[in-house]
Amino acid sequence: MSEFSHPTPTEVLTVAAARAIRDGAVCFVGIGLPSATANLARRTHAPGAVLVYESGVIGARPDVLPLSIGDGELAERATAVVGVPEMFAYWLQGGRIDVGFLGAAQVDRFANLNSTVIGDYDRPTTRLPGAGGAPEIAAAARETIVVVRHSPRVLVERLDFVTTVGHGDGPGARARLGLTGRGPSAVITDLGVLRPDPATCELTLTGVHDGVDPDAVVRATGWPLRVATDLAFLPPPTAHELAVLRDLHARTAAAHGVAAMGA
Amino acid sequence: MPAFLPLRDAVAAHVRDGDVVALEGFTHLIPHAAGHEIARQGRRDLTLVRMTPDLVYDQLIGAGCARRLVFSWGGNPGVGSLHRLRDAVEHGWPRPLELEEHSHAAMAAAWAAGASGLPFAVLRGYAGTDLPTHNPTVRRVTCPFTGESLAAVPALRPDVTVIHAQQADRAGNVRLWGIVGVQKEAVLAARRAALVTVEEVVDDFDAPGVRGPGARDAVAILPSFVVHAISEVPGGAHPSYAAGYTTRDNAFYAAWDAIARDRERFRTWMDAHVLRPEAAGV
């Protein structure tokens, strides 16, 4: 472990998102990047993080990353397994989730998300999997963290479909809609971190990853991205974080015969 | 008391053309073998209901069995798209597919309402999203006590629900454990029949040597009087799994992507593995 290769953009993204999880936080995580992120956090600085999967698993402690949200290794060693109606009614809607982790195909400047269709709903160019738990996770979790790969096709001026409300059309939108959580606190990408401006709710570039040119982030964003005056230069993954993440992926690949998404 | 039947007879007795059918399962305990039997019997014009349609619905849609899909997330978990579902929605192949699209929270609540005999479910959901624009069954109601505006969706009441469980006992009670999803609600919500395939029929759940749940598992026991037919089909969830009996065949989920991507390759696979009468000997 004395030597490690340069981190990939996805590894940088995963580590940055993991750092956003405080120890003890109850995290509602989906499959893919959110799951890799939450399990990395649990194995590094946040051993007390509670991982909740929508399949009904509370306090999952998987040894390898699950390929699906209902894999057996999630239920084994969990604190509790409950039915799906109970998960959404008592645990999510009931206000017991601190952080919801979401991905999306498109994100707009107010951190609203599309995971339904690209193109027209009735004649889509790409039919995506759909909402899943996202609308109510983003509504009810105390805060939401969005993880996506940065590109102008992902961070877009206008969503083709609003699957999930982040900050709606700006200040006051969440309260008007009756959304109980605070909404997205960060959009973390492989280039940097965007946070909603406290006054306008518009996503603003507040940090870039090691070696990333802020102008390149602006060019990779589909709207005229504002850059914070006190832009942070985020520290690169540590050797320990990378080693833990790579070990997790290696064991996952060995267990599944395939790499879990987000690898 | 349910009838213990070969799967072929159970499907033939209860699943009809034009039915609303739910083959539920939340990545665990997905009734693949029963879905294959429905395809083999050539059922048509089905409305398929499930929160998380995966490979078995991709297969039924690609085989032309479905007219309509009621769902909340349609993908190959951890792998990507369901290409047969996409082809039906994007290109109408092999026939157009109507969608009634929900969120998980709404569909889970709609299952609970169906099990409860209520006409609709209420939840704090959908606010500000485009989903109600395209799904007229999503409405708003006002709480009579607080005045809060809430989402309402109709209860799910399929004609037939099909699930896979670990065990049935000789008296016809069904036991499933681990990730139990919405299967209990889906069985109780069925209007006409509930079909269950099981890994094993045991004398008694608490007989010595009988496999059972872990300490942290959710457990659902469906009393015999809510189940209409039981078929013993070991491995009937494959490539999904039955905790305590089988493990998820993740490699097959990954391999499905290439099979389903191409219409001809899909047809060849379906013919060889599902549609030929010999394939029924699972």
PDB file of N, CA, C and O in Angstrom, chain B residues 73-120:
ATOM      1  N   TRP B  73     -40.121   2.028 -10.756  1.00  0.00           N
ATOM      2  CA  TRP B  73     -38.698   2.077 -11.169  1.00  0.00           C
ATOM      3  C   TRP B  73     -38.440   0.887 -12.063  1.00  0.00           C
ATOM      4  O   TRP B  73     -38.556  -0.256 -11.603  1.00  0.00           O
ATOM      5  N   GLY B  74     -38.108   1.144 -13.303  1.00  0.00           N
ATOM      6  CA  GLY B  74     -37.929   0.050 -14.250  1.00  0.00           C
ATOM      7  C   GLY B  74     -36.521  -0.006 -14.792  1.00  0.00           C
ATOM      8  O   GLY B  74     -36.209   0.652 -15.776  1.00  0.00           O
ATOM      9  N   GLY B  75     -35.672  -0.768 -14.152  1.00  0.00           N
ATOM     10  CA  GLY B  75     -34.296  -0.896 -14.618  1.00  0.00           C
ATOM     11  C   GLY B  75     -33.733  -2.249 -14.253  1.00  0.00           C
ATOM     12  O   GLY B  75     -34.376  -3.048 -13.572  1.00  0.00           O
ATOM     13  N   ASN B  76     -32.523  -2.512 -14.741  1.00  0.00           N
ATOM     14  CA  ASN B  76     -31.780  -3.714 -14.367  1.00  0.00           C
ATOM     15  C   ASN B  76     -30.865  -3.286 -13.229  1.00  0.00           C
ATOM     16  O   ASN B  76     -29.874  -2.596 -13.460  1.00  0.00           O
ATOM     17  N   PRO B  77     -31.191  -3.661 -11.984  1.00  0.00           N
ATOM     18  CA  PRO B  77     -30.531  -3.052 -10.825  1.00  0.00           C
ATOM     19  C   PRO B  77     -29.006  -3.192 -10.883  1.00  0.00           C
ATOM     20  O   PRO B  77     -28.486  -4.293 -11.011  1.00  0.00           O
ATOM     21  N   GLY B  78     -28.318  -2.076 -10.785  1.00  0.00           N
ATOM     22  CA  GLY B  78     -26.868  -2.096 -10.769  1.00  0.00           C
ATOM     23  C   GLY B  78     -26.246  -2.302 -12.135  1.00  0.00           C
ATOM     24  O   GLY B  78     -25.026  -2.265 -12.274  1.00  0.00           O
ATOM     25  N   VAL B  79     -27.076  -2.559 -13.161  1.00  0.00           N
ATOM     26  CA  VAL B  79     -26.535  -2.820 -14.497  1.00  0.00           C
ATOM     27  C   VAL B  79     -26.923  -1.703 -15.467  1.00  0.00           C
ATOM     28  O   VAL B  79     -26.065  -1.140 -16.151  1.00  0.00           O
ATOM     29  N   GLY B  80     -28.209  -1.366 -15.538  1.00  0.00           N
ATOM     30  CA  GLY B  80     -28.606  -0.296 -16.455  1.00  0.00           C
ATOM     31  C   GLY B  80     -30.065  -0.398 -16.860  1.00  0.00           C
ATOM     32  O   GLY B  80     -30.941  -0.562 -16.020  1.00  0.00           O
ATOM     33  N   SER B  81     -30.310  -0.338 -18.158  1.00  0.00           N
ATOM     34  CA  SER B  81     -31.672  -0.273 -18.687  1.00  0.00           C
ATOM     35  C   SER B  81     -32.295  -1.649 -18.809  1.00  0.00           C
ATOM     36  O   SER B  81     -31.591  -2.658 -18.891  1.00  0.00           O
ATOM     37  N   LEU B  82     -33.622  -1.649 -18.877  1.00  0.00           N
ATOM     38  CA  LEU B  82     -34.353  -2.816 -19.374  1.00  0.00           C
ATOM     39  C   LEU B  82     -34.619  -2.533 -20.852  1.00  0.00           C
ATOM     40  O   LEU B  82     -35.459  -1.707 -21.201  1.00  0.00           O
ATOM     41  N   HIS B  83     -33.901  -3.223 -21.732  1.00  0.00           N
ATOM     42  CA  HIS B  83     -33.937  -2.841 -23.148  1.00  0.00           C
ATOM     43  C   HIS B  83     -35.251  -3.214 -23.823  1.00  0.00           C
ATOM     44  O   HIS B  83     -35.683  -2.537 -24.755  1.00  0.00           O
ATOM     45  N   ARG B  84     -35.888  -4.295 -23.388  1.00  0.00           N
ATOM     46  CA  ARG B  84     -37.198  -4.637 -23.969  1.00  0.00           C
ATOM     47  C   ARG B  84     -38.253  -3.623 -23.540  1.00  0.00           C
ATOM     48  O   ARG B  84     -39.120  -3.255 -24.313  1.00  0.00           O
ATOM     49  N   LEU B  85     -38.219  -3.202 -22.285  1.00  0.00           N
ATOM     50  CA  LEU B  85     -39.123  -2.155 -21.813  1.00  0.00           C
ATOM     51  C   LEU B  85     -38.883  -0.873 -22.610  1.00  0.00           C
ATOM     52  O   LEU B  85     -39.817  -0.232 -23.091  1.00  0.00           O
ATOM     53  N   ARG B  86     -37.623  -0.517 -22.769  1.00  0.00           N
ATOM     54  CA  ARG B  86     -37.304   0.705 -23.509  1.00  0.00           C
ATOM     55  C   ARG B  86     -37.766   0.605 -24.954  1.00  0.00           C
ATOM     56  O   ARG B  86     -38.307   1.558 -25.506  1.00  0.00           O
ATOM     57  N   ASP B  87     -37.538  -0.549 -25.589  1.00  0.00           N
ATOM     58  CA  ASP B  87     -37.926  -0.708 -26.991  1.00  0.00           C
ATOM     59  C   ASP B  87     -39.442  -0.572 -27.138  1.00  0.00           C
ATOM     60  O   ASP B  87     -39.941   0.022 -28.103  1.00  0.00           O
ATOM     61  N   ALA B  88     -40.178  -1.110 -26.183  1.00  0.00           N
ATOM     62  CA  ALA B  88     -41.644  -1.009 -26.237  1.00  0.00           C
ATOM     63  C   ALA B  88     -42.095   0.443 -26.061  1.00  0.00           C
ATOM     64  O   ALA B  88     -43.000   0.910 -26.755  1.00  0.00           O
ATOM     65  N   VAL B  89     -41.454   1.170 -25.153  1.00  0.00           N
ATOM     66  CA  VAL B  89     -41.851   2.563 -24.897  1.00  0.00           C
ATOM     67  C   VAL B  89     -41.357   3.480 -26.009  1.00  0.00           C
ATOM     68  O   VAL B  89     -42.089   4.353 -26.488  1.00  0.00           O
ATOM     69  N   GLU B  90     -40.107   3.271 -26.434  1.00  0.00           N
ATOM     70  CA  GLU B  90     -39.504   4.198 -27.400  1.00  0.00           C
ATOM     71  C   GLU B  90     -39.944   3.901 -28.834  1.00  0.00           C
ATOM     72  O   GLU B  90     -40.033   4.802 -29.653  1.00  0.00           O
ATOM     73  N   HIS B  91     -40.173   2.609 -29.165  1.00  0.00           N
ATOM     74  CA  HIS B  91     -40.466   2.239 -30.560  1.00  0.00           C
ATOM     75  C   HIS B  91     -41.725   1.402 -30.727  1.00  0.00           C
ATOM     76  O   HIS B  91     -42.030   0.968 -31.841  1.00  0.00           O
ATOM     77  N   GLY B  92     -42.429   1.105 -29.641  1.00  0.00           N
ATOM     78  CA  GLY B  92     -43.665   0.330 -29.766  1.00  0.00           C
ATOM     79  C   GLY B  92     -43.445  -1.114 -30.184  1.00  0.00           C
ATOM     80  O   GLY B  92     -44.346  -1.748 -30.738  1.00  0.00           O
ATOM     81  N   TRP B  93     -42.266  -1.677 -29.863  1.00  0.00           N
ATOM     82  CA  TRP B  93     -41.962  -3.052 -30.257  1.00  0.00           C
ATOM     83  C   TRP B  93     -41.940  -3.975 -29.046  1.00  0.00           C
ATOM     84  O   TRP B  93     -41.323  -3.636 -28.062  1.00  0.00           O
ATOM     85  N   PRO B  94     -42.584  -5.148 -29.132  1.00  0.00           N
ATOM     86  CA  PRO B  94     -43.348  -5.676 -30.261  1.00  0.00           C
ATOM     87  C   PRO B  94     -44.751  -5.085 -30.342  1.00  0.00           C
ATOM     88  O   PRO B  94     -45.460  -5.351 -31.304  1.00  0.00           O
ATOM     89  N   ARG B  95     -45.139  -4.316 -29.349  1.00  0.00           N
ATOM     90  CA  ARG B  95     -46.409  -3.600 -29.358  1.00  0.00           C
ATOM     91  C   ARG B  95     -46.254  -2.428 -28.398  1.00  0.00           C
ATOM     92  O   ARG B  95     -45.427  -2.452 -27.489  1.00  0.00           O
ATOM     93  N   PRO B  96     -47.063  -1.381 -28.597  1.00  0.00           N
ATOM     94  CA  PRO B  96     -46.954  -0.234 -27.689  1.00  0.00           C
ATOM     95  C   PRO B  96     -47.282  -0.634 -26.252  1.00  0.00           C
ATOM     96  O   PRO B  96     -48.054  -1.574 -26.028  1.00  0.00           O
ATOM     97  N   LEU B  97     -46.671   0.055 -25.327  1.00  0.00           N
ATOM     98  CA  LEU B  97     -46.880  -0.231 -23.911  1.00  0.00           C
ATOM     99  C   LEU B  97     -47.343   1.045 -23.219  1.00  0.00           C
ATOM    100  O   LEU B  97     -46.632   2.051 -23.220  1.00  0.00           O
ATOM    101  N   GLU B  98     -48.540   1.012 -22.649  1.00  0.00           N
ATOM    102  CA  GLU B  98     -49.013   2.152 -21.858  1.00  0.00           C
ATOM    103  C   GLU B  98     -48.309   2.128 -20.505  1.00  0.00           C
ATOM    104  O   GLU B  98     -48.116   1.049 -19.935  1.00  0.00           O
ATOM    105  N   LEU B  99     -47.988   3.305 -20.010  1.00  0.00           N
ATOM    106  CA  LEU B  99     -47.334   3.388 -18.704  1.00  0.00           C
ATOM    107  C   LEU B  99     -48.231   4.106 -17.707  1.00  0.00           C
ATOM    108  O   LEU B  99     -48.844   5.122 -18.030  1.00  0.00           O
ATOM    109  N   GLU B 100     -48.313   3.560 -16.500  1.00  0.00           N
ATOM    110  CA  GLU B 100     -48.853   4.309 -15.359  1.00  0.00           C
ATOM    111  C   GLU B 100     -47.725   4.364 -14.347  1.00  0.00           C
ATOM    112  O   GLU B 100     -47.376   3.364 -13.726  1.00  0.00           O
ATOM    113  N   GLU B 101     -47.153   5.558 -14.231  1.00  0.00           N
ATOM    114  CA  GLU B 101     -45.873   5.679 -13.542  1.00  0.00           C
ATOM    115  C   GLU B 101     -46.014   6.394 -12.209  1.00  0.00           C
ATOM    116  O   GLU B 101     -46.603   7.467 -12.130  1.00  0.00           O
ATOM    117  N   HIS B 102     -45.426   5.791 -11.181  1.00  0.00           N
ATOM    118  CA  HIS B 102     -45.519   6.319  -9.825  1.00  0.00           C
ATOM    119  C   HIS B 102     -44.144   6.507  -9.213  1.00  0.00           C
ATOM    120  O   HIS B 102     -43.128   6.210  -9.837  1.00  0.00           O
ATOM    121  N   SER B 103     -44.127   6.958  -7.970  1.00  0.00           N
ATOM    122  CA  SER B 103     -42.920   6.892  -7.157  1.00  0.00           C
ATOM    123  C   SER B 103     -43.056   5.678  -6.250  1.00  0.00           C
ATOM    124  O   SER B 103     -44.151   5.157  -6.038  1.00  0.00           O
ATOM    125  N   HIS B 104     -41.906   5.235  -5.696  1.00  0.00           N
ATOM    126  CA  HIS B 104     -41.944   4.083  -4.775  1.00  0.00           C
ATOM    127  C   HIS B 104     -42.871   4.331  -3.595  1.00  0.00           C
ATOM    128  O   HIS B 104     -43.650   3.465  -3.199  1.00  0.00           O
ATOM    129  N   ALA B 105     -42.754   5.526  -2.996  1.00  0.00           N
ATOM    130  CA  ALA B 105     -43.540   5.794  -1.784  1.00  0.00           C
ATOM    131  C   ALA B 105     -45.033   5.682  -2.080  1.00  0.00           C
ATOM    132  O   ALA B 105     -45.804   5.147  -1.277  1.00  0.00           O
ATOM    133  N   ALA B 106     -45.433   6.178  -3.260  1.00  0.00           N
ATOM    134  CA  ALA B 106     -46.854   6.127  -3.616  1.00  0.00           C
ATOM    135  C   ALA B 106     -47.297   4.698  -3.880  1.00  0.00           C
ATOM    136  O   ALA B 106     -48.382   4.278  -3.451  1.00  0.00           O
ATOM    137  N   MET B 107     -46.464   3.950  -4.577  1.00  0.00           N
ATOM    138  CA  MET B 107     -46.890   2.597  -4.913  1.00  0.00           C
ATOM    139  C   MET B 107     -46.916   1.703  -3.672  1.00  0.00           C
ATOM    140  O   MET B 107     -47.816   0.869  -3.512  1.00  0.00           O
ATOM    141  N   ALA B 108     -45.950   1.906  -2.784  1.00  0.00           N
ATOM    142  CA  ALA B 108     -45.951   1.140  -1.532  1.00  0.00           C
ATOM    143  C   ALA B 108     -47.219   1.463  -0.734  1.00  0.00           C
ATOM    144  O   ALA B 108     -47.867   0.570  -0.181  1.00  0.00           O
ATOM    145  N   ALA B 109     -47.585   2.745  -0.700  1.00  0.00           N
ATOM    146  CA  ALA B 109     -48.793   3.146   0.019  1.00  0.00           C
ATOM    147  C   ALA B 109     -50.037   2.587  -0.670  1.00  0.00           C
ATOM    148  O   ALA B 109     -51.001   2.182  -0.013  1.00  0.00           O
ATOM    149  N   ALA B 110     -50.009   2.549  -2.017  1.00  0.00           N
ATOM    150  CA  ALA B 110     -51.158   2.017  -2.760  1.00  0.00           C
ATOM    151  C   ALA B 110     -51.331   0.515  -2.519  1.00  0.00           C
ATOM    152  O   ALA B 110     -52.453   0.002  -2.498  1.00  0.00           O
ATOM    153  N   TRP B 111     -50.221  -0.197  -2.336  1.00  0.00           N
ATOM    154  CA  TRP B 111     -50.324  -1.616  -1.970  1.00  0.00           C
ATOM    155  C   TRP B 111     -50.940  -1.775  -0.579  1.00  0.00           C
ATOM    156  O   TRP B 111     -51.796  -2.642  -0.358  1.00  0.00           O
ATOM    157  N   ALA B 112     -50.500  -0.943   0.353  1.00  0.00           N
ATOM    158  CA  ALA B 112     -51.041  -1.046   1.711  1.00  0.00           C
ATOM    159  C   ALA B 112     -52.534  -0.726   1.714  1.00  0.00           C
ATOM    160  O   ALA B 112     -53.323  -1.375   2.412  1.00  0.00           O
ATOM    161  N   ALA B 113     -52.932   0.261   0.893  1.00  0.00           N
ATOM    162  CA  ALA B 113     -54.361   0.594   0.805  1.00  0.00           C
ATOM    163  C   ALA B 113     -55.143  -0.564   0.197  1.00  0.00           C
ATOM    164  O   ALA B 113     -56.245  -0.892   0.649  1.00  0.00           O
ATOM    165  N   GLY B 114     -54.568  -1.194  -0.825  1.00  0.00           N
ATOM    166  CA  GLY B 114     -55.229  -2.343  -1.448  1.00  0.00           C
ATOM    167  C   GLY B 114     -55.415  -3.475  -0.455  1.00  0.00           C
ATOM    168  O   GLY B 114     -56.487  -4.095  -0.374  1.00  0.00           O
ATOM    169  N   ALA B 115     -54.386  -3.736   0.342  1.00  0.00           N
ATOM    170  CA  ALA B 115     -54.477  -4.789   1.352  1.00  0.00           C
ATOM    171  C   ALA B 115     -55.501  -4.448   2.413  1.00  0.00           C
ATOM    172  O   ALA B 115     -56.124  -5.325   3.009  1.00  0.00           O
ATOM    173  N   SER B 116     -55.698  -3.147   2.651  1.00  0.00           N
ATOM    174  CA  SER B 116     -56.613  -2.688   3.703  1.00  0.00           C
ATOM    175  C   SER B 116     -58.047  -2.546   3.219  1.00  0.00           C
ATOM    176  O   SER B 116     -58.918  -2.157   4.003  1.00  0.00           O
ATOM    177  N   GLY B 117     -58.282  -2.766   1.935  1.00  0.00           N
ATOM    178  CA  GLY B 117     -59.627  -2.596   1.400  1.00  0.00           C
ATOM    179  C   GLY B 117     -60.053  -1.153   1.296  1.00  0.00           C
ATOM    180  O   GLY B 117     -61.243  -0.854   1.193  1.00  0.00           O
ATOM    181  N   LEU B 118     -59.098  -0.227   1.324  1.00  0.00           N
ATOM    182  CA  LEU B 118     -59.411   1.192   1.182  1.00  0.00           C
ATOM    183  C   LEU B 118     -59.401   1.575  -0.296  1.00  0.00           C
ATOM    184  O   LEU B 118     -58.711   0.952  -1.101  1.00  0.00           O
ATOM    185  N   PRO B 119     -60.116   2.624  -0.669  1.00  0.00           N
ATOM    186  CA  PRO B 119     -60.128   3.008  -2.098  1.00  0.00           C
ATOM    187  C   PRO B 119     -58.865   3.726  -2.553  1.00  0.00           C
ATOM    188  O   PRO B 119     -58.536   3.707  -3.723  1.00  0.00           O
ATOM    189  N   PHE B 120     -58.186   4.405  -1.648  1.00  0.00           N
ATOM    190  CA  PHE B 120     -56.989   5.129  -2.083  1.00  0.00           C
ATOM    191  C   PHE B 120     -55.986   5.227  -0.936  1.00  0.00           C
ATOM    192  O   PHE B 120     -56.307   4.964   0.223  1.00  0.00           O
TER     193      PHE B 120
END
